[in-house]
Short mmCIF file of C-alpha atoms and ligand atoms in Angstrom, two decimals:
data_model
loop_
_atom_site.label_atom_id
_atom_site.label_comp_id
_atom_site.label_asym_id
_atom_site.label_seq_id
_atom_site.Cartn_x
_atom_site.Cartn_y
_atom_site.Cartn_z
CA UNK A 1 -9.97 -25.68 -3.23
CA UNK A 2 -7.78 -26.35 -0.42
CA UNK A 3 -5.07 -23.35 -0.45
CA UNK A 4 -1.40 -23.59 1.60
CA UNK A 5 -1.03 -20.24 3.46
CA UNK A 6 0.96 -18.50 6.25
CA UNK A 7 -1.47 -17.38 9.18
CA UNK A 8 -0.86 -15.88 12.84
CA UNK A 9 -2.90 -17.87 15.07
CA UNK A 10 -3.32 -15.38 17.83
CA UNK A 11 -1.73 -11.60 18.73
CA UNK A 12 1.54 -13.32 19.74
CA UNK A 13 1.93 -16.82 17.43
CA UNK A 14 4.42 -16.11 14.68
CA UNK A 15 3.19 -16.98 11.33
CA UNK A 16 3.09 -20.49 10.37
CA UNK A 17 1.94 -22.89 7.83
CA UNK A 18 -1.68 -23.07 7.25
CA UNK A 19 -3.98 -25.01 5.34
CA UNK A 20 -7.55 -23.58 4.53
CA UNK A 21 -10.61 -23.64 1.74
CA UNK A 22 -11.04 -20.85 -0.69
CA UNK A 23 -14.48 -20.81 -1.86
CA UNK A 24 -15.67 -22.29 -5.03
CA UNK A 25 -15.95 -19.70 -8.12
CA UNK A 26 -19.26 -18.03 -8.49
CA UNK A 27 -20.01 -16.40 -11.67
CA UNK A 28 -18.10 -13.47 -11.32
CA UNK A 29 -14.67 -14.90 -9.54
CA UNK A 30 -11.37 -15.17 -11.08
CA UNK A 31 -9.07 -17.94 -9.15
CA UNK A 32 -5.35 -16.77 -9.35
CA UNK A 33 -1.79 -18.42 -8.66
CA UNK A 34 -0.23 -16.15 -6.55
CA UNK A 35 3.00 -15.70 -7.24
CA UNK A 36 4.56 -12.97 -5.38
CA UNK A 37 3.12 -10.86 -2.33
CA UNK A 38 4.55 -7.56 -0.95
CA UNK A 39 5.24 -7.38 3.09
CA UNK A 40 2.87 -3.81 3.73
CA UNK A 41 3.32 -2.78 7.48
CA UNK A 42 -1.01 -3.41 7.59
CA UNK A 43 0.09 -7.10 7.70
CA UNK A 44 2.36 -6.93 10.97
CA UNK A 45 -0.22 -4.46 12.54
CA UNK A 46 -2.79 -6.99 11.40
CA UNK A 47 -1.25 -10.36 12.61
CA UNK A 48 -0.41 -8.84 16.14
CA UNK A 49 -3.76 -7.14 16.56
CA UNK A 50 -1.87 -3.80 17.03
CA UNK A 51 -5.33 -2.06 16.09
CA UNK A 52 -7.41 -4.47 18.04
CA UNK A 53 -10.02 -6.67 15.57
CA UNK A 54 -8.04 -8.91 14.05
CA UNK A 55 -9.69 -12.00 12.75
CA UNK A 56 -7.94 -14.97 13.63
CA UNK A 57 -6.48 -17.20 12.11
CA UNK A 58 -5.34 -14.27 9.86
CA UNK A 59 -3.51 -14.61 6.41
CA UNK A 60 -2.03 -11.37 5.13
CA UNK A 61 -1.19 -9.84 2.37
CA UNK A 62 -2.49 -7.12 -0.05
CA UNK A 63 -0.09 -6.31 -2.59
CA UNK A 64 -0.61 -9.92 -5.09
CA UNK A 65 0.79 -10.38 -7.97
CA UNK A 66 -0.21 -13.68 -9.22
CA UNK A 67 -1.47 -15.83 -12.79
CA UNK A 68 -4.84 -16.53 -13.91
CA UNK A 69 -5.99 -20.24 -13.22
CA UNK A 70 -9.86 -20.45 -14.12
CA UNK A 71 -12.55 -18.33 -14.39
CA UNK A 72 -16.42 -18.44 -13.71
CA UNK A 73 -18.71 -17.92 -16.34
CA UNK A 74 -19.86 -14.38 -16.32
CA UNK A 75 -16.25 -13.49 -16.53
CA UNK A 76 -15.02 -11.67 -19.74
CA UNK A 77 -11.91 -9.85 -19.03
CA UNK A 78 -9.80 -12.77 -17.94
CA UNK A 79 -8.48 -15.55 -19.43
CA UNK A 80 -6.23 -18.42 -17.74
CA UNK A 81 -2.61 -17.63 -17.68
CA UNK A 82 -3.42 -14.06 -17.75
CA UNK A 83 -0.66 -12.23 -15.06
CA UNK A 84 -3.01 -10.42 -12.96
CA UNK A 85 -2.46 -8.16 -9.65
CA UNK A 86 -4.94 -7.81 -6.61
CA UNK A 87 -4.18 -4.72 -4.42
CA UNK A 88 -6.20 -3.86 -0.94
CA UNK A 89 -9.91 -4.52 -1.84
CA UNK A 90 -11.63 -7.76 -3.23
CA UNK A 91 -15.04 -6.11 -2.94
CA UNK A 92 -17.89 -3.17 -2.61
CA UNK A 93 -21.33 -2.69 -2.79
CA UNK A 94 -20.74 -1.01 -6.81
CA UNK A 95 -23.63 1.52 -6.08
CA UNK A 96 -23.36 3.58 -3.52
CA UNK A 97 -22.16 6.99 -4.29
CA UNK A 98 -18.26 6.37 -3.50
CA UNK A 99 -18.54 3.10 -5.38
CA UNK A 100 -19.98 5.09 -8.93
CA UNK A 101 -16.82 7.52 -8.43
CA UNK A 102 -14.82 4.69 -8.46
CA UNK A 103 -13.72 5.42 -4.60
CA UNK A 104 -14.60 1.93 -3.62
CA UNK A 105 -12.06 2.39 -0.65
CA UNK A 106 -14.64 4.80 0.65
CA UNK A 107 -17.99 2.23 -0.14
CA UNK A 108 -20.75 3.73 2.26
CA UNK A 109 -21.81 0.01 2.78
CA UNK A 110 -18.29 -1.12 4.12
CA UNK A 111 -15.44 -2.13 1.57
CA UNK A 112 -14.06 -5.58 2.18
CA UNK A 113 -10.70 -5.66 2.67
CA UNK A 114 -8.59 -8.60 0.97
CA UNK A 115 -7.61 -9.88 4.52
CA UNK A 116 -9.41 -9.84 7.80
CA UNK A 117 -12.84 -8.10 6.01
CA UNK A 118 -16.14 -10.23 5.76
CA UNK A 119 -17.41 -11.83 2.53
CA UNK A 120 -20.20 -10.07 1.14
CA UNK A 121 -21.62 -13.18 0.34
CA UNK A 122 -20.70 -15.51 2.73
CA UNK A 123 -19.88 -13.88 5.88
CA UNK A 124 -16.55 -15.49 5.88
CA UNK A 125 -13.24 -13.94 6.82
CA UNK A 126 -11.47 -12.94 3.75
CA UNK A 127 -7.46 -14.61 3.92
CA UNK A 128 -4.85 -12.53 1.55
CA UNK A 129 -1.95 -12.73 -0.25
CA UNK A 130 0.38 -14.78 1.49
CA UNK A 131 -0.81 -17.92 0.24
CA UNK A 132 -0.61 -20.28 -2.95
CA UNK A 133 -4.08 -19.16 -3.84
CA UNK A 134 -6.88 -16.73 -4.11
CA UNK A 135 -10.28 -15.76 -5.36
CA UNK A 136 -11.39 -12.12 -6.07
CA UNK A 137 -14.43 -10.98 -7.91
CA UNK A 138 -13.78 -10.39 -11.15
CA UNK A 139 -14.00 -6.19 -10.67
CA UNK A 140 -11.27 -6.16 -8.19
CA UNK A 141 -8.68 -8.17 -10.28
CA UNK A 142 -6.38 -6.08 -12.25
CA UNK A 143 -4.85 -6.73 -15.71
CA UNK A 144 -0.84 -6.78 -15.20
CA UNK A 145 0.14 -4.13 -17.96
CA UNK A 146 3.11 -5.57 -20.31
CA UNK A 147 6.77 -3.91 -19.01
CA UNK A 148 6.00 -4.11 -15.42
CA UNK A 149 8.29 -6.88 -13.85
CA UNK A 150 5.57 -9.29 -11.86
CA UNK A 151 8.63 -9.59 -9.41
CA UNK A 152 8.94 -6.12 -8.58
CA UNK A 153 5.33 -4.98 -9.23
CA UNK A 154 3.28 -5.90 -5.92
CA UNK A 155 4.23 -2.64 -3.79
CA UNK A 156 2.17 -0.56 -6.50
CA UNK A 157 -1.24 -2.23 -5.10
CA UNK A 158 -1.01 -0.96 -1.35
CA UNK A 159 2.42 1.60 -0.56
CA UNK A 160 2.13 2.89 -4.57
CA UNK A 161 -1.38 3.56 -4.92
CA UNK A 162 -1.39 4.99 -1.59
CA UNK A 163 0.51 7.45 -2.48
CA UNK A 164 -0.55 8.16 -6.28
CA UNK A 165 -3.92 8.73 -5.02
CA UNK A 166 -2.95 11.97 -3.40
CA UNK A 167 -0.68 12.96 -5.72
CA UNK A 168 -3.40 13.05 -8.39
CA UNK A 169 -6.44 14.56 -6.01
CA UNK A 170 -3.81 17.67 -5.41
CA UNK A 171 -2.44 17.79 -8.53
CA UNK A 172 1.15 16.99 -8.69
CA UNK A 173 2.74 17.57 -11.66
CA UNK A 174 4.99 20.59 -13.71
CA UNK A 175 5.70 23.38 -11.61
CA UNK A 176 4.68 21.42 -8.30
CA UNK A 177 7.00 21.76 -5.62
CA UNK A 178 6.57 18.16 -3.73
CA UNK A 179 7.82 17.03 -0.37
CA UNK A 180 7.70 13.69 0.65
CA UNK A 181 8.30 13.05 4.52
CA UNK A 182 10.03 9.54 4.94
CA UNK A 183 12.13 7.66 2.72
CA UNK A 184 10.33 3.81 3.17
CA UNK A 185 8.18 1.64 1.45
CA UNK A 186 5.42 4.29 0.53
CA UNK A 187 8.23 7.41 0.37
CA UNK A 188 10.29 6.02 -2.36
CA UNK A 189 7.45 5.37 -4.14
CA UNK A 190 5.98 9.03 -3.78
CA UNK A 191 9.17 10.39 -4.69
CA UNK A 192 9.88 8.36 -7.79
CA UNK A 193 5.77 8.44 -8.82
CA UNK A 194 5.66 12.76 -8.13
CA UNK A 195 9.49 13.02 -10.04
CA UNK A 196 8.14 10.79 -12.77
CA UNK A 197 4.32 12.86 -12.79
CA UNK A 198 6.82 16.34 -13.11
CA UNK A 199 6.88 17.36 -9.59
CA UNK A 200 10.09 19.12 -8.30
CA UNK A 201 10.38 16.15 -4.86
CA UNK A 202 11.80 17.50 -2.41
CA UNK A 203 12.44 14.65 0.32
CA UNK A 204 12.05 15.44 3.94
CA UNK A 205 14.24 12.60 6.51
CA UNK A 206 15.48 13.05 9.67
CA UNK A 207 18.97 11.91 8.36
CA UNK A 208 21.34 13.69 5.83
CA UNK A 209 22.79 10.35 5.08
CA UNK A 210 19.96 9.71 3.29
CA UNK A 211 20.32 12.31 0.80
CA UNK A 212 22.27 10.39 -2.27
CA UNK A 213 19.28 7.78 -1.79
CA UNK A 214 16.43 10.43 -2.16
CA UNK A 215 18.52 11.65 -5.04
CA UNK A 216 18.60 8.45 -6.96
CA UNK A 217 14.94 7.86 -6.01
CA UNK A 218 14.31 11.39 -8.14
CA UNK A 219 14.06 14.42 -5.15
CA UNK A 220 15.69 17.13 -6.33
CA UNK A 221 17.66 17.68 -3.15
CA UNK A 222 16.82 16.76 0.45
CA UNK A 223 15.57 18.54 3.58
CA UNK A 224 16.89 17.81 6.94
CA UNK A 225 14.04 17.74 9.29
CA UNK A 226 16.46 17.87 12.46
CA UNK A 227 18.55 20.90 10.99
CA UNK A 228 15.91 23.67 11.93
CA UNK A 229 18.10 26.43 9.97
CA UNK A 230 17.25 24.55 7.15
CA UNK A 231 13.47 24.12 7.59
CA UNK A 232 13.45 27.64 7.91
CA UNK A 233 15.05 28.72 4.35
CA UNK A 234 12.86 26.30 3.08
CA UNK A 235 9.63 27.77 4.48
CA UNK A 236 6.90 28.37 2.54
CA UNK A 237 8.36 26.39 -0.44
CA UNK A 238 5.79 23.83 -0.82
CA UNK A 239 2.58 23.27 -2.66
CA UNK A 240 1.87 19.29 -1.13
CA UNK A 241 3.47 17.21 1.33
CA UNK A 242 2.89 13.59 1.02
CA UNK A 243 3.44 12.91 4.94
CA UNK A 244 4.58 8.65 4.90
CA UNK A 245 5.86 8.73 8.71
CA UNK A 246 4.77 5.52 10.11
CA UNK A 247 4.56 6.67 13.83
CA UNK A 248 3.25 9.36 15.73
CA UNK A 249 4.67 12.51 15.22
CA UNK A 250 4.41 16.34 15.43
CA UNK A 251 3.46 18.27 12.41
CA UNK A 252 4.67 21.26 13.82
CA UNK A 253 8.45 21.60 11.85
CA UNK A 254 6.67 20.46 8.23
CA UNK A 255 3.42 22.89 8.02
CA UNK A 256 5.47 25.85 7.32
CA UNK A 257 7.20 24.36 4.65
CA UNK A 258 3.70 24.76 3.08
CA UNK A 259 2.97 27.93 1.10
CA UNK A 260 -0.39 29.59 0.60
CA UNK A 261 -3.35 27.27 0.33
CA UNK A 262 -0.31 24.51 0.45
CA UNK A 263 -1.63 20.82 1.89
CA UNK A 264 -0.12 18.24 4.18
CA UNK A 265 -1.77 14.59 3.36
CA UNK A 266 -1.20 12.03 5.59
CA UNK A 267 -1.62 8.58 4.45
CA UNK A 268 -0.48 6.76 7.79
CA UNK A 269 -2.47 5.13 10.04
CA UNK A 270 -0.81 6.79 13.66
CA UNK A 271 -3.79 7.37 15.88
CA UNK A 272 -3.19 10.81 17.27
CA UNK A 273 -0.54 13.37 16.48
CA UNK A 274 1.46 15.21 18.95
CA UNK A 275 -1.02 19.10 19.17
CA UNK A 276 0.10 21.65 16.54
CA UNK A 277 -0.81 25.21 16.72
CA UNK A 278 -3.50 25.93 14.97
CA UNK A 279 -1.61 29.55 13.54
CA UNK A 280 0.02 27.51 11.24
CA UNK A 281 -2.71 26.36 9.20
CA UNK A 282 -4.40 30.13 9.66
CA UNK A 283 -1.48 31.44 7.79
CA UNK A 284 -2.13 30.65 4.34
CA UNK A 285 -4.89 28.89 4.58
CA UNK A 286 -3.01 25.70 5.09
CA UNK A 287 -4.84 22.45 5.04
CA UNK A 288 -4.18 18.74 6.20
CA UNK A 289 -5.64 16.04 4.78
CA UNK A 290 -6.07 12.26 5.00
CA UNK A 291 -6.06 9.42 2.18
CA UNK A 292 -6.28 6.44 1.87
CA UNK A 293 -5.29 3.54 -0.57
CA UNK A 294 -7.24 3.97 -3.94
CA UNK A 295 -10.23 2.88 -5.75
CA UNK A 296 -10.08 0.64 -8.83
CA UNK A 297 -9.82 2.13 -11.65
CA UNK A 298 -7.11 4.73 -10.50
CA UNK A 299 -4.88 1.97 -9.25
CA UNK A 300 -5.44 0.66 -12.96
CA UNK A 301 -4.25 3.87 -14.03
CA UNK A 302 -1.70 3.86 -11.99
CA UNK A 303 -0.06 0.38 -13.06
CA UNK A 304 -0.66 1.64 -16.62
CA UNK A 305 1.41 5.04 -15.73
CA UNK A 306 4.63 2.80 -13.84
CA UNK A 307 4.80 0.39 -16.89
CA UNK A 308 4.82 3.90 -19.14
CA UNK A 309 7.15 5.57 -17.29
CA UNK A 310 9.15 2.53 -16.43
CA UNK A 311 8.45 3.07 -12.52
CA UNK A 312 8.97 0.42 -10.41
CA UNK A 313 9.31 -0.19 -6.70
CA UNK A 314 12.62 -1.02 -4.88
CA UNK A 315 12.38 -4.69 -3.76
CA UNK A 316 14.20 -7.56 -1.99
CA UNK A 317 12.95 -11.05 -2.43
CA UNK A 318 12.26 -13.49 0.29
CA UNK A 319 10.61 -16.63 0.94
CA UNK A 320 7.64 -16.81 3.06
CA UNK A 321 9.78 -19.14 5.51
CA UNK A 322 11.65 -16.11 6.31
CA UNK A 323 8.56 -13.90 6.93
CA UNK A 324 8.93 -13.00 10.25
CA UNK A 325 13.00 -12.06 10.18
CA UNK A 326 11.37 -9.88 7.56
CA UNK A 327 8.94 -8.53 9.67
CA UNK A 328 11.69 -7.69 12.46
CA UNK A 329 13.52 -5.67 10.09
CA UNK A 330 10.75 -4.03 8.70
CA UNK A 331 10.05 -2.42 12.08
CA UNK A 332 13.46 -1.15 12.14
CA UNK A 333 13.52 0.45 9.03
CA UNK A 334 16.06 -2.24 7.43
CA UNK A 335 14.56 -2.88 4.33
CA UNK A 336 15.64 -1.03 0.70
CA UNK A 337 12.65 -0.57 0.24
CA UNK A 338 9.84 -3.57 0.58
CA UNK A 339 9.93 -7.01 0.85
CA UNK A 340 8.23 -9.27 -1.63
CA UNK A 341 7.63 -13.24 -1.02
CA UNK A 342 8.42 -15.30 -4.18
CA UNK A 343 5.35 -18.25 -3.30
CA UNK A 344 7.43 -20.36 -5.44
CA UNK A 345 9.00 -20.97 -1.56
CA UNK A 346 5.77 -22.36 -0.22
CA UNK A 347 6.03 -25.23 -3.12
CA UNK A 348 6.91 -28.89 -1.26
CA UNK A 349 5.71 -27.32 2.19
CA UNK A 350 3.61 -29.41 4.31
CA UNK A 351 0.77 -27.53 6.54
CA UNK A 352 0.86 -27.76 9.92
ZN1 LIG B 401 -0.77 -2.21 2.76
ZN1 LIG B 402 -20.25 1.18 -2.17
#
C-alpha cells in the first residue's frame, strides 16, 4: 500500500511530502485511516536529530487517531470502520517480564517505537502518524471509547498517558496534594487528569499570569516558582510532583515543596539537570523518579477514564501543510495546548 506522508529528509530539511510503502497485513495487523495526529515535541527532536539517531527519511507522529480499514485474519477485536487510536508503541517482544506486567514501554528486548524504531519482523524503519496510513499489530491498536471526540483525543496517547502513568504508580487521588511543574502539552493534561483522579493540583509556572489558566485547567491555586517567599510557605506541602519542564533545569526551588517520603517524577527527556544538594532529598526521605509513556493496557484505561470523566485535551487544529509554523511555535511555548493535524489536509496532495 503506497501511503502519502510528511518526512524530514535530513537534520535540517523541513518536512515535506512523501510517498512510501506500508507493509502488507500479516495475520495479526490492523490497517487504519489516520485521521488526526497530535504534534508531541519527540517529533521536532526526532526530525532534527536533536538526540542524534534519527532514521532518515523520518515520518513522525505518535499520538493517531484514525478508522479501521481492513484487518488480517487472526484479528478479532477489530472490525473495519472501527475509530481506533495508536499511541507511542506498535510493538514488544509480549514475554519478557516488563511485557507480562503490561510495561511494554520497558520490553527487555527493545520496544519499537511507532516512528524511527525497527520492525520486529522486517528490520524496516517504522514511519508514524503523520501520514494517510498505518499498520500496527493488532495488540498495540486501541479501541476509541464512545464520548471521546476523535478530534481532540490524540494528545491522550503520548503527553496524557505520560503523565497518567505516574499519577497512578504514586497514587494520586483524595487527599493527594499534587503539583504539576509547567503548564504545556503534558501539564494541562496532569492537572486536569490528577483534579479529575481527586488530587488537590497545585500548578507550579514561572508566571503568575498563568494562574486563571491553571485554574480553569482544575489546580486549586497556583505557585509562583520565581516568587521564593512563596515557595517557602508552601514547603513541605506536597505528596507528588509531576515535573513536565521541557528543558534543563534545577530541581533545587521544587524538592522542598515535597513533604516526608514526598516524590518528584520527571517525565522529560533533558539530559542532565543543573546539581542539587543532596540534603534535600535526606530530609524526608525525598525521592525523584523517572517515567516514561505507558504500557498498553493502562493507556486503555486511561482513554476509558477521559471518556468517563469527560477529560479531554486542549487542542488547535492544523493541516499538515502548516506543520512546521507549528513546530516554530511549539518551541516557543505558543500553543493552547497541542496541535493536532486533521489528515483530511493531505487529501488532493501530490508527493514530491
Ligand atoms: Zn510524544
Ligand atoms: Zn518485552
Amino acid at each position: 500500500m503506497i501511503t502519502l506522508g510528511y518526512a524530514a529528509r535530513n537534520a535540517e530539511s523541513p518536512l515535506r511530502p512523501w510517498s512510501f510503502q506500508r507493509r502488507d497485513l500479516r495475520p495479526d495487523d490492523v490497517a487504519i485511516e489516520i485521521l488526526y495526529c497530535g504534534v508531541c515535541h519527540s517529533d521536532l527532536h526526532t526530525a532534527r536529530n536533536d538526540w542524534g539517531g534519527t532514521l532518515y527519511p523520518s515520518v513522525p507522529g505518535h499520538e493517531i487517531v484514525g478508522r479501521v480499514t481492513a484487518v488480517g485474519p487472526q484479528v478479532s477485536g477489530f472490525r473495519p470502520g472501527d475509530v481506533v487510536a495508536v499511541g507511542t508503541l506498535v510493538d514488544s517482544c509480549r514475554s519478557c517480564p516488563a511485557c507480562a506486567s503490561g510495561e511494554e514501554q520497558f520490553c527487555e528486548k527493545g520496544v519499537v517505537g511507532t516512528y524511527g524504531g525497527r520492525d520486529r519482523v522486517t528490520g524496516e524503519t517504522t514511519w508514524g502518524g503523520y501520514s494517510a496510513a498505518i499498520v500496527v499489530r493488532d495488540s498495540f491498536v486501541l479501541p476509541l471509547p464512545e464520548g471521546l471526540d476523535p478530534a481532540v483525543a490524540g494528545p491522550i496517547l503520548c503527553a496524557g498517558i505520560t503523565v497518567w502513568s505516574p499519577l497512578r504508580r504514586w497514587e494520586a487521588g483524595p487527599g493527594t496534594k499534587l503539583g504539576v511543574i509547567g503548564i504545556g502539552g503534558l501539564g494541562h493534561m496532569a492537572i486536569k487528569l490528577g483534579a479529575a483522579l481527586g488530587a488537590e493540583v497545585t500548578a507550579i509556572t514561572t508566571s503568575a499570569a498563568k494562574a486563571e489558566e491553571a485554574a480553569r485547567l482544575g489546580a486549586a491555586r497556583t505557585l509562583v516558582s520565581k516568587d521564593p517567599e512563596a515557595l517557602k510557605a508552601a514547603a513541605g506541602s506536597l505528596d507528588l510532583i509531576i515535573d513536565t519542564v521541557p528543558v534543563k533545569h534545577d530541581l533545587t526551588p521544587y524538592l522542598p515543596l515535597l513533604g516526608r517520603d514526598g516524590t518528584l517524577v520527571i517525565v522529560g527527556m533533558i539530559g542532565p539537570t543543573e546539581p542539587f544538594h543532596t540534603g534535600l532529598l535526606l530530609r524526608g526521605r525525598r525521592r525523584i523518579s523517572g517515567s516514561a509513556v505507558g504500557g498498553v493496557a493502562e493507556t486503555r484505561e486511561l482513554l476509558d477514564f477521559c471518556a468517563e470523566k469527560g477529560v479531554a485535551p486542549d487542542v488547535e487544529m492544523i493541516r499538515m501543510q502548516d506543520i512546521e509554523a507549528a513546530f516554530a511555535r511549539m518551541e516557543k511555548g505558543d500553543v493552547k495546548y497541542r496541535f493536532v493535524i486533521d489528515m483530511a489536509s493531505l487529501k488532493g496532495e501530490a508527493a514530491a
